[in-house]
Backbone as a printed PyTorch tensor [residue, N CA C, xyz], in Angstrom:
tensor([[[  6.5420,  11.8900,  -5.4370],
         [  5.2310,  12.2070,  -4.8990],
         [  4.5270,  10.8940,  -4.6250]],

        [[  3.9610,  10.7460,  -3.4170],
         [  3.2830,   9.5250,  -3.0300],
         [  1.9080,   9.8570,  -2.4730]],

        [[  0.8650,   9.7990,  -3.3060],
         [ -0.4790,   9.9790,  -2.7590],
         [ -0.8920,   8.7330,  -1.9880]],

        [[ -1.7040,   8.8990,  -0.9600],
         [ -2.2200,   7.7500,  -0.2300],
         [ -3.6700,   7.5400,  -0.6200]],

        [[ -4.3040,   6.5720,   0.0080],
         [ -5.6980,   6.2860,  -0.3010],
         [ -5.7950,   5.1560,  -1.3110]],

        [[ -7.0180,   4.8650,  -1.7250],
         [ -7.2620,   3.7170,  -2.5950],
         [ -6.5660,   3.8440,  -3.9410]],

        [[ -6.4720,   5.0640,  -4.4640],
         [ -5.8640,   5.2650,  -5.7900],
         [ -4.4140,   5.7210,  -5.6710]],

        [[ -3.7900,   5.4720,  -4.5260],
         [ -2.4340,   5.9490,  -4.3090],
         [ -1.4150,   5.2420,  -5.1800]],

        [[ -0.4590,   5.9740,  -5.6690],
         [  0.6330,   5.4270,  -6.4520],
         [  1.8170,   6.3760,  -6.3000]],

        [[  2.9820,   5.8560,  -6.5500],
         [  4.1820,   6.6700,  -6.3770],
         [  4.6340,   7.2100,  -7.7240]],

        [[  5.0030,   8.4860,  -7.7310],
         [  5.5640,   9.1170,  -8.9160],
         [  6.9960,   9.4940,  -8.5640]],

        [[  7.9400,   9.0350,  -9.3400],
         [  9.3360,   9.3920,  -9.1280],
         [  9.8190,  10.1120, -10.3720]],

        [[ 10.3310,  11.3040, -10.2000],
         [ 10.8930,  12.0530, -11.3180],
         [ 12.3010,  12.4770, -10.9290]],

        [[ 13.2060,  12.3880, -11.8770],
         [ 14.5830,  12.8080, -11.6440],
         [ 14.9790,  13.7730, -12.7430]],

        [[ 15.8160,  14.7370, -12.3820],
         [ 16.2450,  15.6840, -13.3860],
         [ 17.1210,  16.7640, -12.8010]],

        [[ 17.3190,  17.8000, -13.5780],
         [ 18.1480,  18.9360, -13.1740],
         [ 17.2590,  20.1530, -13.0090]],

        [[ 17.5090,  20.9280, -11.9690],
         [ 16.6990,  22.0970, -11.6580],
         [ 17.5910,  23.3250, -11.6460]],

        [[ 17.1780,  24.3510, -12.3850],
         [ 17.8930,  25.6300, -12.3980],
         [ 16.9420,  26.7190, -11.9270]],

        [[ 17.4470,  27.6390, -11.1360],
         [ 16.6510,  28.7700, -10.6650],
         [ 17.5170,  30.0110, -10.7680]],

        [[ 16.9920,  31.0440, -11.4140],
         [ 17.6870,  32.3220, -11.5100],
         [ 16.7290,  33.3990, -11.0280]],

        [[ 17.0280,  33.9460,  -9.8660],
         [ 16.1410,  34.9340,  -9.2770],
         [ 14.7990,  34.2980,  -8.9840]],

        [[ 13.7360,  35.0800,  -9.0570],
         [ 12.4010,  34.5550,  -8.8190],
         [ 11.6420,  34.3340, -10.1180]],

        [[ 12.1830,  34.8010, -11.2250],
         [ 11.4370,  34.7970, -12.4800],
         [ 11.7450,  33.6280, -13.4120]],

        [[ 12.9100,  33.0160, -13.2900],
         [ 13.3060,  31.9700, -14.2330],
         [ 13.5390,  30.6470, -13.5090]],

        [[ 12.8260,  29.6100, -13.9480],
         [ 13.0140,  28.2620, -13.4280],
         [ 12.9970,  27.2960, -14.6000]],

        [[ 13.7890,  26.2590, -14.4830],
         [ 13.8050,  25.2340, -15.5300],
         [ 14.0530,  23.8900, -14.8660]],

        [[ 13.2230,  22.9210, -15.2480],
         [ 13.4250,  21.5590, -14.7790],
         [ 13.5340,  20.6730, -15.9980]],

        [[ 14.6830,  20.0480, -16.1550],
         [ 14.8840,  19.0630, -17.2140],
         [ 14.7150,  17.6910, -16.5780]],

        [[ 13.5240,  17.1150, -16.7260],
         [ 13.2820,  15.7830, -16.1880],
         [ 13.9230,  14.7580, -17.1180]],

        [[ 14.6500,  13.8080, -16.5410],
         [ 15.2820,  12.7440, -17.3110],
         [ 14.6050,  11.4050, -17.0750]],

        [[ 13.8320,  11.2960, -15.9920],
         [ 13.1580,  10.0510, -15.6620],
         [ 11.7990,  10.3990, -15.0800]],

        [[ 10.7400,   9.7810, -15.4420],
         [ 10.6040,   8.5720, -16.2590],
         [ 10.6260,   8.8310, -17.7640]],

        [[ 10.5470,  10.0910, -18.2080],
         [ 10.6450,  10.4210, -19.6230],
         [ 11.3140,  11.7920, -19.7370]],

        [[ 11.8360,  12.0750, -20.9190],
         [ 12.5080,  13.3490, -21.1330],
         [ 11.4690,  14.4540, -21.3070]],

        [[ 11.4700,  15.3810, -20.3700],
         [ 10.5120,  16.4770, -20.3830],
         [ 11.2060,  17.7130, -19.8260]],

        [[ 10.9070,  18.8640, -20.4040],
         [ 11.4130,  20.1270, -19.8740],
         [ 10.2340,  21.0060, -19.5050]],

        [[ 10.2810,  21.5370, -18.3060],
         [  9.3040,  22.5260, -17.8620],
         [ 10.0690,  23.8190, -17.6410]],

        [[  9.6430,  24.8510, -18.3210],
         [ 10.3010,  26.1520, -18.2560],
         [  9.3040,  27.1700, -17.7130]],

        [[  9.7020,  27.8750, -16.6780],
         [  8.8430,  28.9110, -16.0950],
         [  9.5710,  30.2340, -16.2290]],

        [[  8.9310,  31.1500, -16.9340],
         [  9.4320,  32.5180, -17.1120],
         [  8.3570,  33.4460, -16.5670]],

        [[  8.5840,  33.9630, -15.3510],
         [  7.5700,  34.7920, -14.7170],
         [  6.3340,  33.9630, -14.4440]],

        [[  5.2330,  34.2870, -15.1000],
         [  3.9790,  33.5750, -14.9070],
         [  3.6540,  32.6490, -16.0830]],

        [[  4.5770,  32.4920, -17.0290],
         [  4.3530,  31.6820, -18.2200],
         [  5.0490,  30.3260, -18.0740]],

        [[  4.2850,  29.2440, -18.2690],
         [  4.8250,  27.8900, -18.1720],
         [  4.8240,  27.2640, -19.5530]],

        [[  5.9460,  26.6750, -19.9390],
         [  6.0420,  25.9190, -21.1840],
         [  6.4910,  24.5090, -20.8290]],

        [[  5.7650,  23.5240, -21.3510],
         [  6.0940,  22.1250, -21.0990],
         [  6.3180,  21.4630, -22.4420]],

        [[  7.4420,  20.7560, -22.5760],
         [  7.7570,  20.0640, -23.8250],
         [  8.3330,  18.6910, -23.5100]],

        [[  7.9940,  17.7270, -24.3650],
         [  8.5310,  16.3710, -24.2600],
         [  9.4240,  16.1390, -25.4650]],

        [[ 10.5310,  15.4430, -25.2660],
         [ 11.4720,  15.2400, -26.3530],
         [ 10.8600,  14.4130, -27.4880]],

        [[ 10.0000,  13.4660, -27.1540],
         [  9.4540,  12.5730, -28.1820],
         [  8.1200,  13.0390, -28.7630]],

        [[  7.6930,  14.2810, -28.4600],
         [  6.4330,  14.7960, -28.9980],
         [  6.6650,  16.1820, -29.5820]],

        [[  6.0600,  16.4670, -30.7350],
         [  6.2970,  17.7740, -31.3500],
         [  5.5310,  18.9240, -30.6680]],

        [[  4.4000,  18.6150, -30.0070],
         [  3.6010,  19.6940, -29.4330],
         [  4.1780,  20.1630, -28.0880]],

        [[  3.8860,  21.4210, -27.8010],
         [  4.2850,  22.0260, -26.5290],
         [  3.0420,  22.6100, -25.8760]],

        [[  3.0300,  22.6120, -24.5790],
         [  1.9370,  23.2140, -23.8310],
         [  2.4220,  24.5220, -23.2570]],

        [[  1.6570,  25.5740, -23.4530],
         [  1.9750,  26.8700, -22.8500],
         [  0.7360,  27.3700, -22.1410]],

        [[  0.9170,  27.8050, -20.9060],
         [ -0.1690,  28.3570, -20.1260],
         [  0.3990,  29.2120, -19.0030]],

        [[ -0.4830,  29.9090, -18.3320],
         [ -0.0200,  30.6910, -17.1910],
         [  0.1480,  29.7590, -16.0030]],

        [[  1.0100,  30.1440, -15.0890],
         [  1.2890,  29.3220, -13.9260],
         [  0.0190,  29.0550, -13.1290]],

        [[ -0.8320,  30.0600, -12.9870],
         [ -2.0570,  29.9160, -12.2000],
         [ -3.0260,  28.9120, -12.8230]],

        [[ -2.9940,  28.7490, -14.1450],
         [ -3.9460,  27.8470, -14.7950],
         [ -3.2930,  26.5250, -15.1880]],

        [[ -2.2480,  26.1450, -14.5080],
         [ -1.5570,  24.8930, -14.8140],
         [ -1.6810,  23.9220, -13.6430]],

        [[ -2.9160,  23.5190, -13.2830],
         [ -3.0800,  22.6670, -12.1050],
         [ -2.4090,  21.3080, -12.2500]],

        [[ -2.3130,  20.7960, -13.4770],
         [ -1.6790,  19.4930, -13.6370],
         [ -0.1690,  19.5640, -13.4090]],

        [[  0.3770,  20.7580, -13.3690],
         [  1.8060,  20.9210, -13.1120],
         [  2.0650,  21.2140, -11.6310]],

        [[  1.2380,  20.6240, -10.7700],
         [  1.3400,  20.8880,  -9.3390],
         [  2.7320,  20.5760,  -8.8050]],

        [[  3.2810,  19.4250,  -9.2080],
         [  4.5960,  19.0390,  -8.6960],
         [  5.6630,  20.0340,  -9.1210]],

        [[  5.6180,  20.4620, -10.3710],
         [  6.5960,  21.4320, -10.8530],
         [  6.4970,  22.7410, -10.0840]],

        [[  5.2660,  23.2390,  -9.8870],
         [  5.0820,  24.4830,  -9.1430],
         [  5.5090,  24.3130,  -7.6940]],

        [[  5.2720,  23.1160,  -7.1350],
         [  5.6170,  22.8710,  -5.7390],
         [  7.1210,  22.9370,  -5.5040]],

        [[  7.9100,  22.5030,  -6.4790],
         [  9.3540,  22.4770,  -6.2840],
         [  9.8710,  23.8780,  -5.9870]],

        [[  9.4900,  24.8470,  -6.7970],
         [  9.9290,  26.2210,  -6.5530],
         [  9.4850,  26.7410,  -5.2050]],

        [[  8.2480,  26.4430,  -4.8180],
         [  7.7390,  26.9150,  -3.5250],
         [  8.4350,  26.2100,  -2.3740]],

        [[  8.6900,  24.9240,  -2.5100],
         [  9.3330,  24.1780,  -1.4290],
         [ 10.7590,  24.6320,  -1.1860]],

        [[ 11.4410,  25.0550,  -2.2310],
         [ 12.8360,  25.4690,  -2.0840],
         [ 12.9880,  26.7950,  -1.3540]],

        [[ 11.8980,  27.5010,  -1.1660],
         [ 11.9580,  28.7950,  -0.4730],
         [ 11.1250,  28.7210,   0.7970]],

        [[ 11.6880,  28.1700,   1.8800],
         [ 10.8980,  27.9870,   3.0970],
         [ 10.3340,  29.2890,   3.6550]],

        [[ 10.9760,  30.4040,   3.4060],
         [ 10.4970,  31.6860,   3.9370],
         [  9.6450,  32.4500,   2.9310]],

        [[  9.1880,  31.7880,   1.8590],
         [  8.4710,  32.4840,   0.7910],
         [  7.1770,  33.1480,   1.2600]],

        [[  6.5790,  32.6690,   2.3340],
         [  5.3310,  33.2600,   2.8190],
         [  5.5500,  34.4470,   3.7550]],

        [[  6.7680,  34.6270,   4.2430],
         [  7.0260,  35.6680,   5.2460],
         [  6.5780,  37.0720,   4.8310]],

        [[  6.7610,  37.5040,   3.5800],
         [  6.3150,  38.8630,   3.2270],
         [  4.8070,  39.0730,   3.3690]],

        [[  4.0400,  38.0030,   3.4580],
         [  2.5850,  38.1100,   3.5220],
         [  2.0350,  37.8870,   4.9260]],

        [[  2.9330,  37.8610,   5.9260],
         [  2.5310,  37.5090,   7.2820],
         [  2.9020,  38.5710,   8.3000]],

        [[  2.0810,  38.6770,   9.3270],
         [  2.4200,  39.4280,  10.5470],
         [  3.0070,  38.3840,  11.4950]],

        [[  4.2590,  38.5530,  11.8770],
         [  5.0040,  37.5210,  12.6080],
         [  5.0250,  37.7970,  14.1070]],

        [[  4.8830,  36.7000,  14.8850],
         [  5.0090,  36.7660,  16.3350],
         [  5.8340,  35.5710,  16.7960]],

        [[  6.8490,  35.8050,  17.6120],
         [  7.5840,  34.6970,  18.2330],
         [  6.7200,  34.2140,  19.3820]],

        [[  6.2820,  32.9470,  19.2990],
         [  5.3130,  32.4570,  20.2760],
         [  5.9180,  31.5330,  21.3280]],

        [[  7.1870,  31.1870,  21.2200],
         [  7.7930,  30.3620,  22.2610],
         [  8.8200,  29.3940,  21.7240]],

        [[  9.0970,  28.3940,  22.5360],
         [ 10.0630,  27.3600,  22.1760],
         [  9.3290,  26.1570,  21.6010]],

        [[ 10.0080,  25.4400,  20.7470],
         [  9.5030,  24.1830,  20.1970],
         [ 10.6640,  23.2050,  20.2270]],

        [[ 10.7300,  22.3810,  21.2440],
         [ 11.8830,  21.5110,  21.4190],
         [ 13.1160,  22.3550,  21.6410]],

        [[ 14.1310,  22.1650,  20.7990],
         [ 15.3550,  22.9620,  20.8950],
         [ 15.2890,  24.2290,  20.0480]],

        [[ 14.2010,  24.3990,  19.3060],
         [ 14.0740,  25.5410,  18.4210],
         [ 13.0780,  26.5620,  18.9300]],

        [[ 12.7060,  27.4560,  18.0340],
         [ 11.7700,  28.5330,  18.3560],
         [ 10.5230,  28.3880,  17.4920]],

        [[  9.3670,  28.6770,  18.0760],
         [  8.1070,  28.6480,  17.3570],
         [  7.7300,  30.0700,  16.9880]],

        [[  7.5000,  30.2780,  15.6960],
         [  7.1080,  31.5810,  15.1770],
         [  5.7700,  31.3810,  14.4780]],

        [[  4.8140,  32.2490,  14.7800],
         [  3.4860,  32.1470,  14.1720],
         [  3.2240,  33.3800,  13.3330]],

        [[  2.6660,  33.1570,  12.1640],
         [  2.3250,  34.2590,  11.2740],
         [  0.8590,  34.2280,  10.9200]],

        [[  0.2700,  35.4020,  10.8570],
         [ -1.1060,  35.5320,  10.3820],
         [ -1.0700,  36.3900,   9.1200]],

        [[ -1.9090,  36.0760,   8.1400],
         [ -1.8830,  36.8200,   6.8760],
         [ -2.1800,  38.3050,   7.0840]],

        [[ -1.4680,  39.1360,   6.3390],
         [ -1.6920,  40.5820,   6.4030],
         [ -2.8460,  41.0090,   5.5110]],

        [[ -3.3380,  40.0980,   4.6730],
         [ -4.4580,  40.4090,   3.7790],
         [ -5.6030,  39.4440,   4.0410]],

        [[ -6.8030,  39.9580,   4.0480],
         [ -7.9840,  39.1010,   4.2150],
         [ -8.2100,  38.2000,   3.0090]],

        [[ -7.5770,  38.5200,   1.8890],
         [ -7.7430,  37.7340,   0.6670],
         [ -6.6700,  36.6650,   0.5020]],

        [[ -5.8330,  36.4660,   1.5240],
         [ -4.7740,  35.4530,   1.4410],
         [ -5.4050,  34.0710,   1.2610]],

        [[ -4.7870,  33.2110,   0.4200],
         [ -5.3540,  31.8800,   0.1820],
         [ -5.0190,  30.8810,   1.2900]],

        [[ -4.4710,  31.3470,   2.3960],
         [ -4.1160,  30.4800,   3.5170],
         [ -4.4170,  31.2280,   4.8080]],

        [[ -4.4400,  30.4670,   5.9020],
         [ -4.6680,  31.0630,   7.2150],
         [ -3.3570,  31.1770,   7.9840]],

        [[ -3.3860,  30.7690,   9.2150],
         [ -2.2100,  30.8430,  10.0920],
         [ -1.0700,  29.9690,   9.5520]],

        [[  0.1740,  30.4200,   9.7740],
         [  1.3710,  29.6820,   9.3830],
         [  2.2800,  29.5980,  10.5990]],

        [[  2.7870,  28.4080,  10.8720],
         [  3.7450,  28.2230,  11.9680],
         [  5.0910,  27.8070,  11.3890]],

        [[  6.1370,  28.4200,  11.9080],
         [  7.4970,  28.0180,  11.5680],
         [  8.1840,  27.5400,  12.8390]],

        [[  8.9550,  26.4800,  12.7110],
         [  9.8800,  26.0980,  13.7760],
         [ 11.2650,  26.4030,  13.2400]],

        [[ 11.9870,  27.2610,  13.9690],
         [ 13.3250,  27.6760,  13.5610],
         [ 14.3620,  26.9130,  14.3560]],

        [[ 15.4360,  26.5320,  13.7110],
         [ 16.5560,  25.8850,  14.3810],
         [ 17.1690,  26.8590,  15.3860]],

        [[ 17.4640,  26.3730,  16.5780],
         [ 18.0470,  27.2400,  17.6060],
         [ 19.4430,  27.7140,  17.1980]],

        [[ 20.2010,  26.8730,  16.4840],
         [ 21.5650,  27.2320,  16.1260],
         [ 21.6870,  28.1750,  14.9460]],

        [[ 20.8760,  27.9510,  13.9170],
         [ 21.0240,  28.7230,  12.6800],
         [ 19.8450,  29.6510,  12.3940]],

        [[ 18.7420,  29.4610,  13.1050],
         [ 17.5040,  30.2190,  12.9100],
         [ 16.8930,  30.0420,  11.5250]],

        [[ 17.2290,  28.9550,  10.8350],
         [ 16.5740,  28.6540,   9.5600],
         [ 15.3270,  27.8300,   9.8440]],

        [[ 14.2870,  27.9470,   9.0060],
         [ 13.0790,  27.1430,   9.2200],
         [ 13.3690,  25.6630,   9.0010]],

        [[ 13.0370,  24.8290,   9.9810],
         [ 13.1870,  23.3860,   9.8300],
         [ 11.8310,  22.7050,   9.6450]],

        [[ 10.7660,  23.4590,   9.9240],
         [  9.4100,  22.9450,   9.7130],
         [  8.4790,  24.1280,   9.4600]],

        [[  7.5280,  23.9020,   8.5550],
         [  6.5080,  24.9200,   8.2790],
         [  5.1420,  24.2280,   8.2430]],

        [[  4.2330,  24.6970,   9.0780],
         [  2.8550,  24.2090,   9.0950],
         [  1.9760,  25.3130,   8.5400]],

        [[  1.1970,  25.0010,   7.5210],
         [  0.3040,  25.9860,   6.9280],
         [ -1.1270,  25.5040,   7.1510]],

        [[ -1.9660,  26.4100,   7.6360],
         [ -3.3710,  26.1120,   7.8830],
         [ -4.2070,  26.8510,   6.8490]],

        [[ -5.3280,  26.2560,   6.4490],
         [ -6.1870,  26.9390,   5.4950],
         [ -7.0060,  28.0100,   6.2140]],

        [[ -7.8170,  28.7280,   5.4810],
         [ -8.5710,  29.8340,   6.0670],
         [ -9.6040,  29.3580,   7.0840]],

        [[ -9.9510,  28.0770,   7.0610],
         [-10.8840,  27.5280,   8.0480],
         [-10.1690,  26.9620,   9.2720]],

        [[ -8.8300,  27.0660,   9.2920],
         [ -8.0610,  26.6020,  10.4460],
         [ -7.5960,  25.1660,  10.3770]],

        [[ -7.8460,  24.4810,   9.2530],
         [ -7.3860,  23.0970,   9.1020],
         [ -5.9690,  23.0630,   8.5560]],

        [[ -5.2080,  22.1090,   9.0430],
         [ -3.8390,  21.9320,   8.5770],
         [ -3.8470,  21.5270,   7.1060]],

        [[ -3.1370,  22.2810,   6.2480],
         [ -3.1230,  21.9690,   4.8200],
         [ -1.7410,  21.5770,   4.3020]],

        [[ -0.6920,  21.8900,   5.0520],
         [  0.6830,  21.5190,   4.6500],
         [  1.5490,  21.3410,   5.8930]],

        [[  2.3930,  20.3210,   5.8730],
         [  3.4470,  20.1600,   6.8760],
         [  4.7210,  19.9080,   6.0900]],

        [[  5.6760,  20.8160,   6.1990],
         [  6.8990,  20.7120,   5.4040],
         [  8.1070,  20.6840,   6.3390]],

        [[  8.9510,  19.6770,   6.1810],
         [ 10.1820,  19.5260,   6.9650],
         [ 11.3710,  19.8420,   6.0670]],

        [[ 12.3230,  20.5990,   6.5950],
         [ 13.5100,  20.9930,   5.8430],
         [ 14.7660,  20.4450,   6.4940]],

        [[ 15.6380,  19.8450,   5.6920],
         [ 16.9430,  19.3750,   6.1370],
         [ 17.9690,  20.0760,   5.2560]],

        [[ 18.9250,  20.7090,   5.8730],
         [ 19.8270,  21.6070,   5.1610],
         [ 21.2010,  20.9840,   4.9260]],

        [[ 21.8510,  21.5140,   3.8890],
         [ 23.2370,  21.1950,   3.5730],
         [ 23.9580,  22.5270,   3.4260]],

        [[ 25.1480,  22.5940,   3.9530],
         [ 25.9070,  23.8280,   3.8460],
         [ 26.6420,  23.8440,   2.5020]],

        [[ 26.3750,  24.8830,   1.7160],
         [ 27.0380,  25.0740,   0.4280],
         [ 27.7560,  26.4110,   0.5320]],

        [[ 29.0730,  26.3560,   0.5750],
         [ 29.8370,  27.5750,   0.8590],
         [ 29.5240,  28.0070,   2.2770]],

        [[ 29.0570,  29.2250,   2.4460],
         [ 28.6840,  29.7120,   3.7720],
         [ 27.1780,  29.7590,   3.9840]],

        [[ 26.4140,  29.1370,   3.0820],
         [ 24.9590,  29.2580,   3.1230],
         [ 24.3110,  27.9050,   3.3790]],

        [[ 23.3070,  27.8890,   4.2470],
         [ 22.4990,  26.6960,   4.4890],
         [ 21.4260,  26.6170,   3.4000]],

        [[ 21.4020,  25.5030,   2.6680],
         [ 20.4650,  25.3250,   1.5590],
         [ 19.6060,  24.1050,   1.8450]],

        [[ 18.2590,  24.2190,   1.6570],
         [ 17.4300,  23.0220,   1.8560],
         [ 17.7630,  21.9680,   0.8060]],

        [[ 18.3360,  20.8440,   1.2540],
         [ 18.7610,  19.7970,   0.3350],
         [ 17.8160,  18.6060,   0.3390]],

        [[ 17.0590,  18.4440,   1.4080],
         [ 16.0530,  17.3780,   1.4820],
         [ 14.8030,  17.9900,   2.1040]],

        [[ 13.7110,  17.8670,   1.3940],
         [ 12.4570,  18.4840,   1.8240],
         [ 11.3670,  17.4200,   1.7590]],

        [[ 10.6070,  17.3070,   2.8350],
         [  9.4610,  16.3950,   2.8770],
         [  8.2240,  17.2220,   3.1370]],

        [[  7.2430,  17.0980,   2.2600],
         [  6.0130,  17.8650,   2.3970],
         [  4.8230,  16.9210,   2.4400]],

        [[  3.9810,  17.1100,   3.4460],
         [  2.7580,  16.3290,   3.6010],
         [  1.5760,  17.2590,   3.3420]],

        [[  0.6930,  16.8380,   2.4370],
         [ -0.5030,  17.6050,   2.1060],
         [ -1.7190,  16.7510,   2.4650]],

        [[ -2.2810,  16.9310,   3.6820],
         [ -3.4570,  16.1410,   4.0670],
         [ -4.6640,  16.5440,   3.2380]],

        [[ -5.5120,  15.5800,   2.9540],
         [ -6.7220,  15.8660,   2.1980],
         [ -7.8210,  14.8890,   2.5570]],

        [[ -9.0440,  15.1930,   2.1780],
         [-10.1620,  14.3180,   2.5530],
         [-10.0710,  12.9200,   1.9440]],

        [[ -9.4870,  12.7920,   0.7590],
         [ -9.3730,  11.4830,   0.1100],
         [ -8.0650,  10.7860,   0.4150]],

        [[ -7.2750,  11.3270,   1.2850],
         [ -5.9570,  10.7800,   1.6010],
         [ -4.9180,  11.8730,   1.4960]],

        [[ -3.7630,  11.5920,   2.0020],
         [ -2.6910,  12.5840,   2.0040],
         [ -1.7440,  12.3460,   0.8420]],

        [[ -1.0380,  13.3900,   0.4710],
         [ -0.0160,  13.3020,  -0.5610],
         [  1.3030,  13.7000,   0.0810]],

        [[  2.3370,  12.9480,  -0.1990],
         [  3.6700,  13.2610,   0.3040],
         [  4.5470,  13.5870,  -0.8950]],

        [[  5.2050,  14.7300,  -0.8300],
         [  6.1620,  15.1070,  -1.8630],
         [  7.5180,  15.1920,  -1.1930]],

        [[  8.4770,  14.4280,  -1.7020],
         [  9.8410,  14.4720,  -1.1800],
         [ 10.7500,  14.9920,  -2.2700]],

        [[ 11.5940,  15.9160,  -1.8910],
         [ 12.5170,  16.5340,  -2.8270],
         [ 13.9270,  16.3520,  -2.2880]],

        [[ 14.7810,  15.7220,  -3.0740],
         [ 16.1790,  15.5170,  -2.7050],
         [ 17.0390,  16.2370,  -3.7320]],

        [[ 17.8680,  17.1380,  -3.2830],
         [ 18.7550,  17.8750,  -4.1750],
         [ 20.1850,  17.4040,  -3.9470]],

        [[ 20.8760,  17.1480,  -5.0370],
         [ 22.2680,  16.7060,  -4.9790],
         [ 23.1060,  17.6190,  -5.8540]],

        [[ 24.3850,  17.6510,  -5.6240],
         [ 25.3070,  18.4740,  -6.4070],
         [ 24.8700,  19.9310,  -6.4270]],

        [[ 24.5390,  20.4420,  -5.2640],
         [ 24.0440,  21.8100,  -5.1450],
         [ 25.1230,  22.8310,  -5.4530]],

        [[ 24.7440,  23.8220,  -6.2230],
         [ 25.6000,  24.9660,  -6.4990],
         [ 24.7360,  26.2050,  -6.3720]],

        [[ 25.2280,  27.2060,  -5.6850],
         [ 24.4620,  28.4330,  -5.5520],
         [ 25.3360,  29.6220,  -5.9010]],

        [[ 24.6780,  30.6860,  -6.2770],
         [ 25.3430,  31.9440,  -6.6200],
         [ 26.4070,  31.7720,  -7.6810]],

        [[ 26.1740,  30.8410,  -8.6030],
         [ 27.0560,  30.7400,  -9.7640],
         [ 26.3190,  31.3690, -10.9270]],

        [[ 27.0260,  32.0190, -11.8160],
         [ 26.3340,  32.6660, -12.9360],
         [ 25.6140,  31.6350, -13.8090]],

        [[ 24.3790,  31.9540, -14.1810],
         [ 23.6160,  31.1280, -15.1100],
         [ 23.1760,  32.0580, -16.2330]],

        [[ 23.6020,  31.7440, -17.4330],
         [ 23.2350,  32.5740, -18.5880],
         [ 21.7520,  32.4100, -18.8950]],

        [[ 21.1240,  33.4750, -19.3390],
         [ 19.7040,  33.4140, -19.7170],
         [ 19.4690,  32.3780, -20.8150]],

        [[ 20.4920,  32.1120, -21.6320],
         [ 20.3740,  31.1390, -22.7120],
         [ 20.1230,  29.7270, -22.1980]],

        [[ 20.4120,  29.4670, -20.9180],
         [ 20.1470,  28.1450, -20.3340],
         [ 18.6470,  27.9090, -20.1770]],

        [[ 17.8470,  28.9800, -20.1590],
         [ 16.4320,  28.8650, -19.9090],
         [ 15.6480,  28.7930, -21.2200]],

        [[ 15.9830,  27.7640, -21.9920],
         [ 15.2920,  27.4710, -23.2460],
         [ 14.9800,  25.9660, -23.2580]],

        [[ 14.0330,  25.5750, -24.1040],
         [ 13.7330,  24.1570, -24.3000],
         [ 14.8240,  23.5910, -25.2160]],

        [[ 15.5210,  22.5310, -24.8110],
         [ 16.6640,  22.0600, -25.6020],
         [ 16.3000,  21.2380, -26.8300]],

        [[ 15.0390,  20.9640, -27.0880],
         [ 14.6420,  20.1490, -28.2520],
         [ 13.3930,  20.7110, -28.8860]]])
């Protein structure tokens, strides 16, 4: 994560990420310190190997865990589709431009644009606008084929803001999908 502006600094975290369905996520960060973030439904548990205390809170009330929450959302480029009325609006370079408007007036976002790859029809870019029509996210997806499935392996997300923009880059290596993961893997290891 690289925020810009006067107080900008780079945060680099490395670790292992597990996802089982939509309810179980686990990130074992190994750098810059040993930390595990476990998400079970709406419950977040954060633990550090060198500290006895653990933090538990609901996902919605964990604003300091923005990066952790962002990883799950970034890995699902089509995660907003169930909440949108979709219209194919034309071509965008070699791809297709698809525009979505929220189906609920209470949606926390406004219009969403997807650019789909002409060859695979997977989203290669997602622009999200806030309810006032300002651009709030620009996310680029680069895929790797794992088995017969295209998986986002490199994701760049730009979050413009009044005090400067934040860039979150996610690089996934050694991707494995549709392999069994035991529920016992979703525990804090220390």
